[in-house]
Tab-separated table of C-alpha atoms in Angstrom:
chain	number	residue	atom	x	y	z
A	1	MET	CA	0.000	0.000	0.000
A	2	GLY	CA	2.815	2.404	1.009
A	3	ASP	CA	4.751	1.636	-2.173
A	4	ASP	CA	1.603	2.000	-4.312
A	5	LEU	CA	0.822	5.350	-2.727
A	6	TYR	CA	4.385	6.579	-3.184
A	7	GLU	CA	4.343	5.435	-6.821
A	8	ASN	CA	1.025	7.198	-7.510
A	9	LEU	CA	2.221	10.448	-5.918
A	10	ARG	CA	5.558	10.248	-7.711
A	11	MET	CA	3.744	9.822	-11.023
A	12	GLU	CA	1.524	12.812	-10.243
A	13	LEU	CA	4.597	14.904	-9.438
A	14	ARG	CA	6.420	13.873	-12.604
A	15	ARG	CA	3.509	14.141	-15.024
A	16	GLY	CA	3.605	17.916	-15.442
A	17	SER	CA	7.399	18.075	-15.304
A	18	VAL	CA	7.750	15.650	-18.209
A	19	ILE	CA	5.534	17.856	-20.377
A	20	VAL	CA	7.561	20.974	-19.541
A	21	ALA	CA	10.849	19.114	-20.160
A	22	ALA	CA	9.660	17.677	-23.500
A	23	LEU	CA	8.361	21.038	-24.735
A	24	ALA	CA	11.585	22.785	-23.734
A	25	GLN	CA	13.794	20.110	-25.281
A	26	LEU	CA	11.809	20.285	-28.513
A	27	ARG	CA	12.950	23.826	-29.162
A	28	THR	CA	15.497	21.741	-31.048
A	29	GLU	CA	13.979	19.235	-33.465
A	30	HIS	CA	14.138	15.571	-32.393
A	31	TYR	CA	12.538	12.257	-33.280
A	32	GLY	CA	11.120	10.074	-30.494
A	33	TYR	CA	14.131	8.038	-29.382
A	34	ALA	CA	16.562	10.964	-29.834
A	35	LEU	CA	14.351	13.089	-27.597
A	36	ARG	CA	14.195	10.359	-24.972
A	37	LYS	CA	17.993	10.104	-24.993
A	38	ALA	CA	18.439	13.865	-24.848
A	39	LEU	CA	16.149	14.065	-21.821
A	40	GLU	CA	17.881	11.105	-20.175
A	41	ASP	CA	21.324	12.651	-20.743
A	42	GLN	CA	20.121	15.653	-18.765
A	43	GLY	CA	18.813	13.535	-15.899
A	44	MET	CA	15.145	13.387	-16.936
A	45	SER	CA	14.474	9.717	-17.599
A	46	VAL	CA	11.061	9.108	-19.179
A	47	ASP	CA	9.533	5.709	-19.938
A	48	GLU	CA	9.004	4.882	-23.603
A	49	ASP	CA	5.314	4.141	-23.127
A	50	THR	CA	4.858	7.586	-21.584
A	51	LEU	CA	6.943	9.750	-23.895
A	52	TYR	CA	5.999	8.512	-27.373
A	53	PRO	CA	2.206	8.726	-26.874
A	54	LEU	CA	2.705	12.070	-25.098
A	55	LEU	CA	4.303	13.500	-28.245
A	56	ARG	CA	1.224	12.548	-30.256
A	57	ARG	CA	-1.065	14.058	-27.645
A	58	LEU	CA	0.882	17.333	-27.508
A	59	GLU	CA	0.819	17.461	-31.281
A	60	SER	CA	-2.947	16.933	-31.396
A	61	GLN	CA	-3.248	19.824	-28.900
A	62	GLY	CA	-1.304	22.057	-31.292
A	63	LEU	CA	1.726	22.392	-29.002
A	64	LEU	CA	4.065	20.454	-31.301
A	65	VAL	CA	4.418	20.100	-35.042
A	66	SER	CA	5.893	17.055	-36.744
A	67	GLU	CA	6.912	15.725	-40.114
A	68	TRP	CA	8.126	12.433	-41.544
A	69	ARG	CA	11.596	12.877	-42.987
A	70	GLU	CA	14.460	10.707	-44.092
A	71	GLU	CA	17.626	10.630	-41.974
A	72	ASP	CA	20.429	8.104	-42.476
A	73	ARG	CA	18.238	6.486	-45.167
A	74	ARG	CA	15.489	5.863	-42.594
A	75	ARG	CA	12.125	7.587	-42.322
A	76	LYS	CA	11.639	9.197	-38.920
A	77	ARG	CA	8.988	11.447	-37.463
A	78	PHE	CA	10.591	14.663	-36.248
A	79	TYR	CA	8.907	16.898	-33.681
A	80	ARG	CA	9.491	20.498	-32.691
A	81	ILE	CA	7.623	22.973	-30.541
A	82	SER	CA	4.986	25.135	-32.253
A	83	ARG	CA	4.396	28.853	-31.635
A	84	THR	CA	1.405	27.991	-29.461
A	85	GLY	CA	3.571	25.483	-27.597
A	86	GLU	CA	6.313	28.057	-27.015
A	87	ALA	CA	3.812	30.602	-25.658
A	88	LEU	CA	2.308	27.969	-23.353
A	89	LEU	CA	5.755	26.813	-22.239
A	90	GLN	CA	6.640	30.387	-21.200
A	91	ARG	CA	3.550	30.532	-19.008
A	92	LEU	CA	4.240	27.084	-17.540
A	93	LEU	CA	7.819	28.073	-16.743
A	94	VAL	CA	6.628	31.149	-14.841
A	95	GLU	CA	4.305	28.905	-12.846
A	96	TRP	CA	7.019	26.317	-12.281
A	97	ARG	CA	9.475	28.974	-11.025
A	98	ASP	CA	6.850	30.327	-8.611
A	99	ILE	CA	6.177	26.829	-7.260
A	100	ASN	CA	9.896	26.126	-6.989
A	101	THR	CA	10.554	29.346	-5.103
A	102	ALA	CA	7.665	28.712	-2.734
A	103	LEU	CA	8.750	25.128	-2.103
A	104	LYS	CA	12.312	26.226	-1.352
A	105	ARG	CA	10.966	28.643	1.242
A	106	ILE	CA	8.689	25.992	2.758
A	107	LEU	CA	11.342	23.281	2.857
B	1	MET	CA	9.482	-13.232	-38.137
B	2	ASP	CA	11.767	-10.822	-36.297
B	3	LEU	CA	10.893	-10.293	-32.598
B	4	VAL	CA	10.476	-6.519	-33.043
B	5	GLU	CA	8.213	-7.020	-36.045
B	6	ARG	CA	6.068	-9.483	-34.106
B	7	TYR	CA	5.841	-7.034	-31.195
B	8	LEU	CA	4.795	-4.210	-33.532
B	9	LEU	CA	2.146	-6.337	-35.223
B	10	ASN	CA	0.727	-7.138	-31.771
B	11	VAL	CA	0.613	-3.431	-30.875
B	12	ARG	CA	-1.059	-2.764	-34.209
B	13	THR	CA	-3.953	-5.130	-33.485
B	14	TYR	CA	-5.087	-2.873	-30.612
B	15	LEU	CA	-4.769	0.445	-32.464
B	16	PRO	CA	-7.558	2.213	-34.376
B	17	SER	CA	-7.233	1.217	-38.045
B	18	GLY	CA	-7.013	4.786	-39.345
B	19	ARG	CA	-3.890	5.594	-37.284
B	20	ALA	CA	-2.347	2.137	-36.847
B	21	ASP	CA	0.137	2.214	-39.750
B	22	ASP	CA	1.409	5.655	-38.859
B	23	LEU	CA	1.801	4.933	-35.124
B	24	VAL	CA	3.442	1.542	-35.667
B	25	ALA	CA	5.857	3.012	-38.237
B	26	GLU	CA	6.989	5.605	-35.699
B	27	LEU	CA	7.158	3.195	-32.767
B	28	GLY	CA	9.119	0.695	-34.895
B	29	GLU	CA	11.613	3.368	-35.881
B	30	ASN	CA	12.115	4.379	-32.237
B	31	ILE	CA	12.651	0.768	-31.148
B	32	ARG	CA	15.110	0.068	-33.979
B	33	ALA	CA	16.995	3.289	-33.185
B	34	GLU	CA	17.268	2.187	-29.548
B	35	VAL	CA	18.492	-1.297	-30.509
B	36	GLU	CA	21.107	0.191	-32.857
B	37	ASP	CA	22.197	2.692	-30.210
B	38	ARG	CA	22.677	-0.069	-27.646
B	39	GLU	CA	24.556	-2.208	-30.175
B	40	GLU	CA	26.836	0.712	-30.983
B	41	ARG	CA	27.598	1.243	-27.315
B	42	ALA	CA	28.158	-2.480	-26.711
B	43	GLY	CA	30.226	-2.868	-29.889
B	44	ARG	CA	28.326	-6.053	-30.807
B	45	PRO	CA	24.839	-7.192	-31.832
B	46	LEU	CA	22.381	-7.462	-28.938
B	47	THR	CA	21.612	-10.941	-27.660
B	48	GLU	CA	18.030	-12.180	-27.771
B	49	ASP	CA	17.679	-11.582	-24.014
B	50	GLU	CA	18.837	-7.985	-24.468
B	51	ARG	CA	16.326	-7.437	-27.282
B	52	VAL	CA	13.628	-8.934	-25.074
B	53	ALA	CA	14.622	-6.454	-22.337
B	54	VAL	CA	14.217	-3.527	-24.773
B	55	LEU	CA	10.723	-4.659	-25.752
B	56	ARG	CA	9.735	-5.453	-22.158
B	57	ALA	CA	10.676	-1.898	-21.174
B	58	HIS	CA	8.345	-0.572	-23.859
B	59	GLY	CA	5.491	-2.482	-22.240
B	60	ARG	CA	2.879	-4.999	-23.261
B	61	PRO	CA	1.349	-4.325	-26.696
B	62	LEU	CA	-2.126	-3.833	-25.182
B	63	LEU	CA	-0.861	-1.144	-22.817
B	64	VAL	CA	1.315	0.568	-25.444
B	65	ALA	CA	-1.718	0.839	-27.742
B	66	GLY	CA	-3.811	1.948	-24.771
B	67	HIS	CA	-1.407	4.819	-24.069
B	68	TYR	CA	-1.759	5.980	-27.684
B	69	ARG	CA	-5.556	5.802	-27.437
B	70	SER	CA	-5.665	7.411	-24.011
B	71	ASP	CA	-6.900	10.916	-23.277
B	72	GLY	CA	-5.534	10.672	-19.744
B	73	ARG	CA	-8.819	9.596	-18.173
B	74	ARG	CA	-8.858	6.819	-15.577
B	75	LEU	CA	-11.376	5.230	-13.233
B	76	VAL	CA	-10.847	6.268	-9.628
B	77	LEU	CA	-13.037	4.750	-6.932
B	78	GLY	CA	-11.217	5.969	-3.829
B	79	ARG	CA	-7.974	4.946	-5.541
B	80	GLU	CA	-7.088	4.309	-9.163
B	81	VAL	CA	-8.915	1.156	-10.261
B	82	ILE	CA	-8.359	1.366	-14.020
B	83	GLY	CA	-5.368	3.308	-15.350
B	84	PRO	CA	-5.180	5.539	-18.432
B	85	ALA	CA	-3.783	2.782	-20.679
B	86	LEU	CA	-6.622	0.322	-20.018
B	87	PHE	CA	-9.329	2.965	-19.727
B	88	PRO	CA	-9.988	3.316	-23.505
B	89	PHE	CA	-10.681	-0.448	-23.735
B	90	PHE	CA	-12.849	-0.330	-20.592
B	91	ARG	CA	-14.843	2.570	-22.069
B	92	PHE	CA	-15.211	0.722	-25.383
B	93	SER	CA	-16.519	-2.414	-23.632
B	94	LEU	CA	-19.076	-0.314	-21.727
B	95	ILE	CA	-20.212	1.451	-24.907
B	96	ALA	CA	-20.473	-1.838	-26.828
B	97	ALA	CA	-22.392	-3.616	-24.045
B	98	GLY	CA	-24.575	-0.530	-23.472
B	99	ALA	CA	-25.284	-0.281	-27.175
B	100	VAL	CA	-26.485	-3.891	-27.358
B	101	THR	CA	-28.690	-3.322	-24.299
B	102	GLY	CA	-29.990	-0.099	-25.861
B	103	LEU	CA	-30.779	-1.915	-29.093
B	104	VAL	CA	-32.726	-4.680	-27.315
B	105	ILE	CA	-34.589	-2.152	-25.168
B	106	ALA	CA	-35.395	0.128	-28.117
B	107	TYR	CA	-36.743	-2.836	-30.077
B	108	GLY	CA	-38.692	-4.092	-27.064
B	109	ALA	CA	-40.169	-0.639	-26.415
B	110	ALA	CA	-41.167	-0.294	-30.079
B	111	ALA	CA	-42.672	-3.809	-30.072
B	112	SER	CA	-44.634	-2.961	-26.895
B	113	MET	CA	-45.977	0.214	-28.462
B	114	ILE	CA	-47.351	-1.600	-31.511
B	115	GLY	CA	-48.718	-4.393	-29.330
B	116	LEU	CA	-46.311	-7.203	-30.312
B	117	TRP	CA	-44.936	-7.563	-26.751
B	118	ARG	CA	-46.602	-7.099	-23.393
B	119	PRO	CA	-45.621	-3.827	-21.631
B	120	VAL	CA	-42.421	-4.048	-19.551
B	121	PRO	CA	-40.921	-1.367	-17.205
B	122	TRP	CA	-38.202	-0.488	-19.718
B	123	PHE	CA	-36.519	2.283	-17.719
B	124	ARG	CA	-36.046	0.100	-14.632
B	125	THR	CA	-34.911	-2.834	-16.782
B	126	ALA	CA	-32.394	-0.609	-18.601
B	127	VAL	CA	-30.979	0.815	-15.354
B	128	PHE	CA	-30.654	-2.689	-13.865
B	129	TYR	CA	-28.837	-4.198	-16.862
B	130	LEU	CA	-26.589	-1.163	-17.436
B	131	SER	CA	-25.567	-1.175	-13.738
B	132	LEU	CA	-24.894	-4.899	-13.914
B	133	GLN	CA	-22.738	-4.433	-17.035
B	134	PHE	CA	-20.805	-1.593	-15.397
B	135	GLY	CA	-20.121	-3.741	-12.318
B	136	ILE	CA	-18.965	-6.775	-14.306
B	137	ALA	CA	-16.785	-4.719	-16.707
B	138	THR	CA	-15.212	-2.794	-13.803
B	139	ALA	CA	-14.387	-6.014	-11.937
B	140	ILE	CA	-12.844	-7.628	-15.037
B	141	PHE	CA	-10.746	-4.583	-15.987
B	142	ALA	CA	-9.666	-3.888	-12.394
B	143	GLY	CA	-8.447	-7.508	-12.165
B	144	LEU	CA	-6.662	-7.141	-15.508
B	145	GLU	CA	-5.024	-3.900	-14.341
B	146	ILE	CA	-3.656	-5.583	-11.204
B	147	TRP	CA	-2.349	-8.559	-13.198
B	148	LEU	CA	-0.703	-6.340	-15.816
B	149	ARG	CA	1.047	-4.282	-13.129
B	150	ARG	CA	2.276	-7.386	-11.313
B	151	THR	CA	3.688	-8.942	-14.477
B	152	ALA	CA	5.092	-5.715	-16.006
B	153	GLN	CA	8.693	-6.776	-15.336
B	154	THR	CA	8.311	-10.468	-16.071
B	155	TRP	CA	6.217	-10.803	-19.238
B	156	ASP	CA	7.994	-12.396	-22.177
B	157	PRO	CA	7.757	-10.803	-25.663
B	158	ARG	CA	8.874	-14.160	-27.146
B	159	ARG	CA	5.525	-15.618	-26.122
B	160	LEU	CA	3.482	-13.062	-28.029
B	161	PRO	CA	1.204	-14.568	-30.671
B	162	VAL	CA	2.133	-14.171	-34.334
B	163	PRO	CA	-0.613	-11.994	-35.822
B	164	ARG	CA	-1.400	-11.902	-39.509
B	165	LYS	CA	0.492	-9.237	-41.398
B	166	PRO	CA	-1.713	-6.277	-42.367
B	167	ALA	CA	-3.068	-6.364	-45.884
B	168	THR	CA	-0.937	-4.612	-48.482
B	169	PRO	CA	-2.511	-2.060	-50.865
B	170	GLY	CA	-2.226	-4.694	-53.618
B	171	SER	CA	-4.089	-7.396	-51.685
B	172	LEU	CA	-6.727	-4.856	-50.588
B	173	ARG	CA	-7.274	-3.988	-54.253
B	174	VAL	CA	-7.673	-7.675	-55.156
B	175	GLN	CA	-10.201	-8.146	-52.315
B	176	ALA	CA	-12.066	-5.022	-53.454
B	177	ALA	CA	-12.189	-6.270	-57.047
B	178	ILE	CA	-13.591	-9.640	-55.880
B	179	GLN	CA	-16.207	-7.827	-53.776
B	180	LEU	CA	-17.208	-5.664	-56.754
B	181	VAL	CA	-17.667	-8.735	-58.940
B	182	ALA	CA	-19.632	-10.569	-56.213
B	183	ILE	CA	-21.956	-7.615	-55.587
B	184	GLY	CA	-22.342	-7.178	-59.342
B	185	ILE	CA	-23.448	-10.828	-59.664
B	186	VAL	CA	-25.951	-10.378	-56.794
B	187	LEU	CA	-27.368	-7.285	-58.518
B	188	TRP	CA	-27.595	-9.072	-61.831
B	189	ILE	CA	-29.475	-12.003	-60.269
B	190	TRP	CA	-31.733	-9.603	-58.333
B	191	ALA	CA	-32.560	-7.746	-61.563
B	192	ALA	CA	-32.819	-10.822	-63.780
B	193	VAL	CA	-35.262	-12.917	-61.739
B	194	PRO	CA	-38.760	-11.897	-62.858
B	195	ASP	CA	-40.610	-13.487	-59.916
B	196	PRO	CA	-38.438	-13.846	-56.780
B	197	LEU	CA	-41.329	-15.511	-54.910
B	198	ALA	CA	-41.115	-18.478	-57.269
B	199	LEU	CA	-37.585	-19.138	-55.979
B	200	LEU	CA	-38.990	-19.847	-52.507
B	201	GLY	CA	-40.789	-23.013	-53.640
B	202	PRO	CA	-43.817	-24.301	-55.498
B	203	ARG	CA	-46.050	-23.789	-52.465
B	204	LEU	CA	-45.853	-20.049	-53.069
B	205	ALA	CA	-47.100	-20.395	-56.619
B	206	ASP	CA	-50.568	-19.419	-55.360
B	207	LEU	CA	-49.255	-16.060	-54.125
B	208	ARG	CA	-48.312	-12.838	-55.911
B	209	PRO	CA	-46.199	-9.873	-54.683
B	210	GLY	CA	-48.194	-7.282	-52.720
B	211	PRO	CA	-47.741	-3.467	-52.663
B	212	ALA	CA	-45.062	-3.618	-49.928
B	213	TRP	CA	-42.928	-5.983	-51.999
B	214	ARG	CA	-41.978	-3.259	-54.516
B	215	PHE	CA	-40.487	-1.028	-51.809
B	216	LEU	CA	-38.554	-3.923	-50.284
B	217	TYR	CA	-37.257	-4.853	-53.735
B	218	LEU	CA	-36.126	-1.257	-54.405
B	219	GLY	CA	-34.578	-0.982	-50.901
B	220	VAL	CA	-32.420	-4.068	-51.424
B	221	TRP	CA	-31.506	-2.806	-54.895
B	222	ALA	CA	-30.571	0.731	-53.706
B	223	SER	CA	-28.550	-0.344	-50.653
B	224	THR	CA	-26.698	-3.010	-52.679
B	225	VAL	CA	-25.799	-0.486	-55.404
B	226	LEU	CA	-24.591	1.980	-52.759
B	227	SER	CA	-22.563	-0.753	-51.020
B	228	LEU	CA	-20.460	-0.871	-54.232
B	229	LEU	CA	-18.917	2.414	-53.062
B	230	THR	CA	-16.749	0.811	-50.346
B	231	PRO	CA	-14.856	-1.636	-52.609
B	232	ALA	CA	-14.753	1.019	-55.366
B	233	LEU	CA	-13.133	3.452	-52.926
B	234	THR	CA	-10.681	0.769	-51.785
B	235	LEU	CA	-9.781	0.044	-55.393
B	236	VAL	CA	-8.836	3.696	-55.958
B	237	ARG	CA	-7.318	4.538	-52.534
B	238	PRO	CA	-6.628	1.337	-50.520
B	239	GLY	CA	-5.175	3.195	-47.498
B	240	LEU	CA	-7.933	5.775	-47.176
B	241	HIS	CA	-10.040	5.064	-44.105
B	242	ARG	CA	-11.827	8.393	-43.884
B	243	PHE	CA	-15.373	8.905	-45.101
B	244	ARG	CA	-16.270	5.190	-45.031
B	245	TRP	CA	-18.991	6.233	-42.597
B	246	LEU	CA	-20.649	8.218	-45.384
B	247	VAL	CA	-21.115	4.986	-47.335
B	248	SER	CA	-22.736	3.426	-44.267
B	249	LEU	CA	-24.966	6.493	-43.912
B	250	PHE	CA	-26.174	6.400	-47.529
B	251	SER	CA	-26.405	2.626	-47.879
B	252	GLY	CA	-28.109	2.093	-44.500
B	253	GLY	CA	-30.284	5.175	-44.974
B	254	ALA	CA	-31.528	4.042	-48.374
B	255	PHE	CA	-32.415	0.586	-47.069
B	256	ILE	CA	-34.200	1.984	-44.006
B	257	ALA	CA	-36.185	4.507	-46.072
B	258	PHE	CA	-37.434	1.830	-48.475
B	259	ALA	CA	-37.972	-0.708	-45.679
B	260	LEU	CA	-40.099	1.763	-43.692
B	261	ALA	CA	-42.084	2.552	-46.837
B	262	SER	CA	-42.481	-1.198	-47.293
B	263	LEU	CA	-43.643	-1.679	-43.683
B	264	TRP	CA	-46.288	1.038	-44.117
B	265	ASN	CA	-47.568	-0.250	-47.432
B	266	GLY	CA	-49.579	-3.271	-46.426
B	267	ALA	CA	-48.825	-6.815	-47.528
B	268	TRP	CA	-45.723	-8.322	-49.119
B	269	VAL	CA	-47.660	-11.234	-50.589
B	270	LEU	CA	-51.304	-11.648	-51.597
B	271	PRO	CA	-53.256	-14.625	-52.900
B	272	ALA	CA	-52.806	-14.743	-56.686
B	273	ASP	CA	-56.472	-15.569	-57.113
B	274	PRO	CA	-59.002	-13.508	-55.071
B	275	ARG	CA	-61.174	-16.641	-54.824
B	276	SER	CA	-58.375	-18.665	-53.167
B	277	GLY	CA	-59.183	-20.987	-50.286
B	278	ILE	CA	-58.526	-20.368	-46.592
B	279	GLU	CA	-55.216	-22.283	-46.767
B	280	VAL	CA	-53.695	-19.825	-49.248
B	281	VAL	CA	-55.014	-16.846	-47.274
B	282	ASP	CA	-53.512	-18.282	-44.042
B	283	LEU	CA	-50.194	-18.847	-45.826
B	284	ALA	CA	-50.156	-15.214	-47.004
B	285	VAL	CA	-51.025	-13.939	-43.507
B	286	GLY	CA	-48.220	-16.053	-41.957
B	287	ILE	CA	-45.636	-14.899	-44.497
B	288	ASN	CA	-46.659	-11.247	-44.077
B	289	ALA	CA	-46.352	-11.509	-40.280
B	290	GLY	CA	-42.864	-13.017	-40.727
B	291	PHE	CA	-41.867	-10.220	-43.122
B	292	LYS	CA	-43.185	-7.581	-40.694
B	293	LEU	CA	-41.248	-8.929	-37.729
B	294	GLY	CA	-38.083	-9.706	-39.696
B	295	LEU	CA	-38.035	-6.427	-41.586
B	296	GLY	CA	-38.769	-4.462	-38.394
B	297	LEU	CA	-35.826	-6.113	-36.664
B	298	THR	CA	-33.585	-5.570	-39.721
B	299	VAL	CA	-34.511	-1.864	-39.776
B	300	VAL	CA	-33.614	-1.505	-36.078
B	301	VAL	CA	-30.302	-3.384	-36.483
B	302	THR	CA	-29.353	-1.563	-39.713
B	303	GLY	CA	-30.334	1.798	-38.250
B	304	PHE	CA	-28.366	1.137	-35.104
B	305	GLY	CA	-25.307	-0.033	-37.070
B	306	SER	CA	-25.436	3.036	-39.333
B	307	VAL	CA	-25.838	5.414	-36.390
B	308	VAL	CA	-22.823	3.816	-34.665
B	309	ASP	CA	-20.725	3.970	-37.886
B	310	VAL	CA	-21.651	7.602	-38.500
B	311	ALA	CA	-21.105	8.606	-34.860
B	312	ILE	CA	-17.654	6.944	-34.803
B	313	GLY	CA	-16.750	8.456	-38.200
B	314	LEU	CA	-17.784	11.963	-37.163
B	315	TRP	CA	-16.063	11.622	-33.795
B	316	ARG	CA	-12.813	10.630	-35.547
B	317	GLU	CA	-13.165	13.521	-37.986
B	318	LEU	CA	-13.609	16.001	-35.160
B	319	ARG	CA	-10.643	14.588	-33.214
B	320	ARG	CA	-8.357	14.376	-36.261
B	321	PRO	CA	-5.484	16.858	-35.862
B	322	GLN	CA	-5.309	19.376	-38.687
B	323	GLY	CA	-3.143	18.141	-41.515
B	324	GLU	CA	-2.992	14.546	-40.258
B	325	PRO	CA	-3.431	12.328	-43.281
B	326	GLY	CA	-5.956	9.516	-43.333
B	327	ILE	CA	-3.470	7.323	-45.139
B	328	ASN	CA	-0.216	5.683	-44.251
B	329	PRO	CA	2.599	8.109	-44.974
B	330	GLY	CA	4.705	5.196	-46.143
């Protein structure tokens, strides 16, 4: 029960952060696995079954744009942040900084 | 068949047909990129166990597909009972079961109104059966959720079934051509037989088609001609899944319109000779009652099927992101 509760709360905590991290990282164009690696290299490990569907969802919400393109003779779907996504990311970052500052004071 | 390919085909079976090729192509590319990256770092090809570990980390095909279908909703009854990956399948099972219940209740209510069935408290019956379905579906999916979580780190991709490969555009075209020929033959027979009643046996020789027969005949003719659209569309654009619901709307609508006209136009068969005996009259009455019941049920089923097709088609159209193609990008 304790482990389940911790896991649920951890997931809740991470859910929003993953979206912010993915949007920010996609200021540079990436395809799915390259994005996952880029996030992991910076300490933000995201499960495959979370990240890849998330990209599709963010795209359907207009926050990302994507295109199929050939790279190294292989067709890959490349994503980057859209203008709407960038505007939303700015607002989320303001919110995140406020929360972070408040938490630092509380802790 | 390669392990990755088998895994992808399993994921594909749970994805909506209009997006399956596109999603699987992307997922496959990500998995292959990861395998190559690991091989590069290891300086050797991955062993089978290492490939299995890569696929296991991606998750069971059902859950992977569920994540792609998910809108983030879950069932929480105090605590999370059904997670976001299973929720789309749970919702689908409820809609399907509810739809069948709705169909039976709608037919029963209509039959009660025209005096075919005795009156039944339909609202109470509907609430009881829908609650029962919700309880059973919730219990099954909650159990499945627990089992999937417990086996997340131990399931074996090597034990996945080998699904059939999806049809290629070429094979879809062949199937469509066969369908066109088959429907064409049915239409030819339907048009060529001067007295369809004679086909049903010599006992019906004493009967002739009634006024309702003409509408039924035209309804079958119109809906069959319109059903040619689906294979014709497949022949031209095999990968195009959009707008199939329009065919269902027109084909089903045409049949229902003619069938309702048929139901309201009296008898399907009449005695050929007005001075016929009671036996022939009884035979005509029996056949007409059978037509009425059968055609009424067919109208309800066809109408329900068309409404579901159209609702799903419109829902997909509204949810389709702008610029997303309805065909596999290759």
